[in-house]
PDB file of C-alpha atoms in Angstrom:
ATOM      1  CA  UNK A 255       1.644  25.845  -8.271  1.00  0.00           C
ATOM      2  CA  UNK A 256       0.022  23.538  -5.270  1.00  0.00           C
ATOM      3  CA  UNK A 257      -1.003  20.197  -5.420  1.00  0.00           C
ATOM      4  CA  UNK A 258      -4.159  19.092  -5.911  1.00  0.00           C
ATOM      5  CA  UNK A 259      -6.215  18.209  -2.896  1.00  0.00           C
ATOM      6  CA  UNK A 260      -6.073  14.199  -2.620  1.00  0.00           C
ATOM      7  CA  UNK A 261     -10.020  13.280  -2.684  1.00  0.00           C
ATOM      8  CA  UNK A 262      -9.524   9.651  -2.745  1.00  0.00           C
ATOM      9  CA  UNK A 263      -6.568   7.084  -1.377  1.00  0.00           C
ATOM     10  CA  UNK A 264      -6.821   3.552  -2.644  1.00  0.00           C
ATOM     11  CA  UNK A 265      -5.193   0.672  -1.119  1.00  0.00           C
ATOM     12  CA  UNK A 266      -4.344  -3.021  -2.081  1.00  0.00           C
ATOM     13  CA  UNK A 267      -2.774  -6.054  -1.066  1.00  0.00           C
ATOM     14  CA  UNK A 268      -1.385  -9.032  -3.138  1.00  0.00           C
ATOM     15  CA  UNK A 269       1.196 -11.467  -2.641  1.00  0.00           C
ATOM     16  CA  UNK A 270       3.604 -13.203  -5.137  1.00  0.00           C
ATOM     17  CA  UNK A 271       5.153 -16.528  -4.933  1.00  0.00           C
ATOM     18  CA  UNK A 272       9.296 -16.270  -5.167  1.00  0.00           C
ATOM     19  CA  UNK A 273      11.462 -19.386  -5.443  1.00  0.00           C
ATOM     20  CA  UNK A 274      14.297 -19.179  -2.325  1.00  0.00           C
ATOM     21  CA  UNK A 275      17.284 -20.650  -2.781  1.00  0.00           C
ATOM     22  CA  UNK A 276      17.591 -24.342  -0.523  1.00  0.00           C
ATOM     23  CA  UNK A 277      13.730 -23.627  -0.155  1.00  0.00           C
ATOM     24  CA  UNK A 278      10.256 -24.226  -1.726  1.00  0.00           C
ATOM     25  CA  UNK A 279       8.514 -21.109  -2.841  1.00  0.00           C
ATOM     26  CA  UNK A 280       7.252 -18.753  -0.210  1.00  0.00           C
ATOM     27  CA  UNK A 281       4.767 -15.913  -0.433  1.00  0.00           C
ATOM     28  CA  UNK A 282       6.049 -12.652   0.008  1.00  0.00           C
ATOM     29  CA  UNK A 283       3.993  -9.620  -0.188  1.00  0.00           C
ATOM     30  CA  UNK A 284       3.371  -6.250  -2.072  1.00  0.00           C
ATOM     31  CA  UNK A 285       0.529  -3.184  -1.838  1.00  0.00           C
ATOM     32  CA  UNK A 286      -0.165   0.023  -2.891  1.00  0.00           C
ATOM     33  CA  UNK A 287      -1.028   3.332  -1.419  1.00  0.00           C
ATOM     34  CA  UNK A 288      -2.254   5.516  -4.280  1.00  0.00           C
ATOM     35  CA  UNK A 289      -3.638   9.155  -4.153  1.00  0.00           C
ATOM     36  CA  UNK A 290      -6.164  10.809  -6.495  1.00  0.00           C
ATOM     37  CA  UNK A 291      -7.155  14.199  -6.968  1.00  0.00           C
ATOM     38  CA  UNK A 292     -10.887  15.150  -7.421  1.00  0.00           C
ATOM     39  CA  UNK A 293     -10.799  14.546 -11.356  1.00  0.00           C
ATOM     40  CA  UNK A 294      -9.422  10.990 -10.458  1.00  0.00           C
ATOM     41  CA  UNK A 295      -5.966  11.913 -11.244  1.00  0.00           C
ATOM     42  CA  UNK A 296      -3.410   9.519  -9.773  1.00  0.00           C
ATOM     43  CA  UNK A 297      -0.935  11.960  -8.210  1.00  0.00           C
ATOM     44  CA  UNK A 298       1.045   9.384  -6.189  1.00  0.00           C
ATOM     45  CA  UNK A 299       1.376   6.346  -5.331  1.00  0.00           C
ATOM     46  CA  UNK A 300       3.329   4.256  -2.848  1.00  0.00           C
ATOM     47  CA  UNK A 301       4.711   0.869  -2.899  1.00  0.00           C
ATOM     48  CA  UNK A 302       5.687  -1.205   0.050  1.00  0.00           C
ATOM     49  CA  UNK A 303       6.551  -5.218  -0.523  1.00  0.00           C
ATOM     50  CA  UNK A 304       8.308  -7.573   2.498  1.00  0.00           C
ATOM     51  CA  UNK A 305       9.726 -10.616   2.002  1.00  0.00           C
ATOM     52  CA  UNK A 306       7.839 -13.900   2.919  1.00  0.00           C
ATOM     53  CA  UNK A 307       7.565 -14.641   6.607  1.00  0.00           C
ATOM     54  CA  UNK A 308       5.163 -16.622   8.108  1.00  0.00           C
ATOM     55  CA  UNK A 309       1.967 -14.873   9.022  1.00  0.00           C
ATOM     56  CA  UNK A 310       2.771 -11.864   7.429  1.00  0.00           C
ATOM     57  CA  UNK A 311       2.697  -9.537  10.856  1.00  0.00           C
ATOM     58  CA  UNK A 312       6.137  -7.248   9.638  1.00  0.00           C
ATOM     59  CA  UNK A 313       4.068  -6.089   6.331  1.00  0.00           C
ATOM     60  CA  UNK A 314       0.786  -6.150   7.957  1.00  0.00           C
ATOM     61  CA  UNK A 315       1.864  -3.365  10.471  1.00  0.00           C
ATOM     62  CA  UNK A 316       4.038  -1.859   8.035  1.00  0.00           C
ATOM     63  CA  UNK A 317       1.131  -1.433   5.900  1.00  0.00           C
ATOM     64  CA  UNK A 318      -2.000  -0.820   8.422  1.00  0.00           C
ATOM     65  CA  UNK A 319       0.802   2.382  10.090  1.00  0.00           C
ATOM     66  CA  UNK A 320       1.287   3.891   6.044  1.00  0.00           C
ATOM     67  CA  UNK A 321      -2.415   3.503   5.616  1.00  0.00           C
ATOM     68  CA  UNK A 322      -3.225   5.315   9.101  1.00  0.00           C
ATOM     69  CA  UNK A 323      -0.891   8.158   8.077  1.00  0.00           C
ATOM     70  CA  UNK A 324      -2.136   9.094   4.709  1.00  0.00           C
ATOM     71  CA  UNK A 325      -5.521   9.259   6.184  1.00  0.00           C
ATOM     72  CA  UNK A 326      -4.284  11.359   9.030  1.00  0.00           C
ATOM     73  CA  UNK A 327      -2.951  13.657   6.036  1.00  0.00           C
ATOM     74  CA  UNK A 328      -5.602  13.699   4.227  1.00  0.00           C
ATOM     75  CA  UNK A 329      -8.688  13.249   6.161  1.00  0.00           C
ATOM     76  CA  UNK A 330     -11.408  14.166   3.950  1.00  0.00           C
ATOM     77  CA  UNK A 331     -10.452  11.799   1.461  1.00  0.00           C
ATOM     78  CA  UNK A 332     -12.413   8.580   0.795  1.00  0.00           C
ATOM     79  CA  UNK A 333     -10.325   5.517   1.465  1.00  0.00           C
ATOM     80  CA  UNK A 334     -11.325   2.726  -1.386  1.00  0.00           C
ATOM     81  CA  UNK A 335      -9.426  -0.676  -1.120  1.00  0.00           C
TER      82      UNK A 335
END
């Protein structure tokens, strides 16, 4: 059996507050990558998180290059965040 065609990636971005140790707390931050299929079936999803740095630019890139290649792979889908 094939997969479903993905009709829809959704993407989002929060951050969390974590305690580190002989510091204050510190953002660190966590998104999604999730696929659908036409009947808005969830048929993956993908989770990606960093630790807190200041300004964020390792998960940022991280993130913007996983987003770029699911919608390389799956072109026709429509990208909801």
């Amino acid at each position: 059996m094939e997969p479903a065609p993905v009709a829809i990636i959704a993407t989002g971005v929060d951050g969390t507050t974590r305690p580190l140790v002989s510091e204050a707390y510190k953002e660190a931050m966590c998104g999604t990558i999730a696929l659908y299929d036409q009947t808005g079936e969830r048929v993956h999803t993908e989770y990606l998180g960093t630790m807190p740095e200041a300004g964020k630019a390792t998960f940022a890139q991280r993130f913007t290059a996983r987003v770029a290649w699911a919608k390389a792979c799956y072109p026709d889908a429509l990208h909801v965040c």
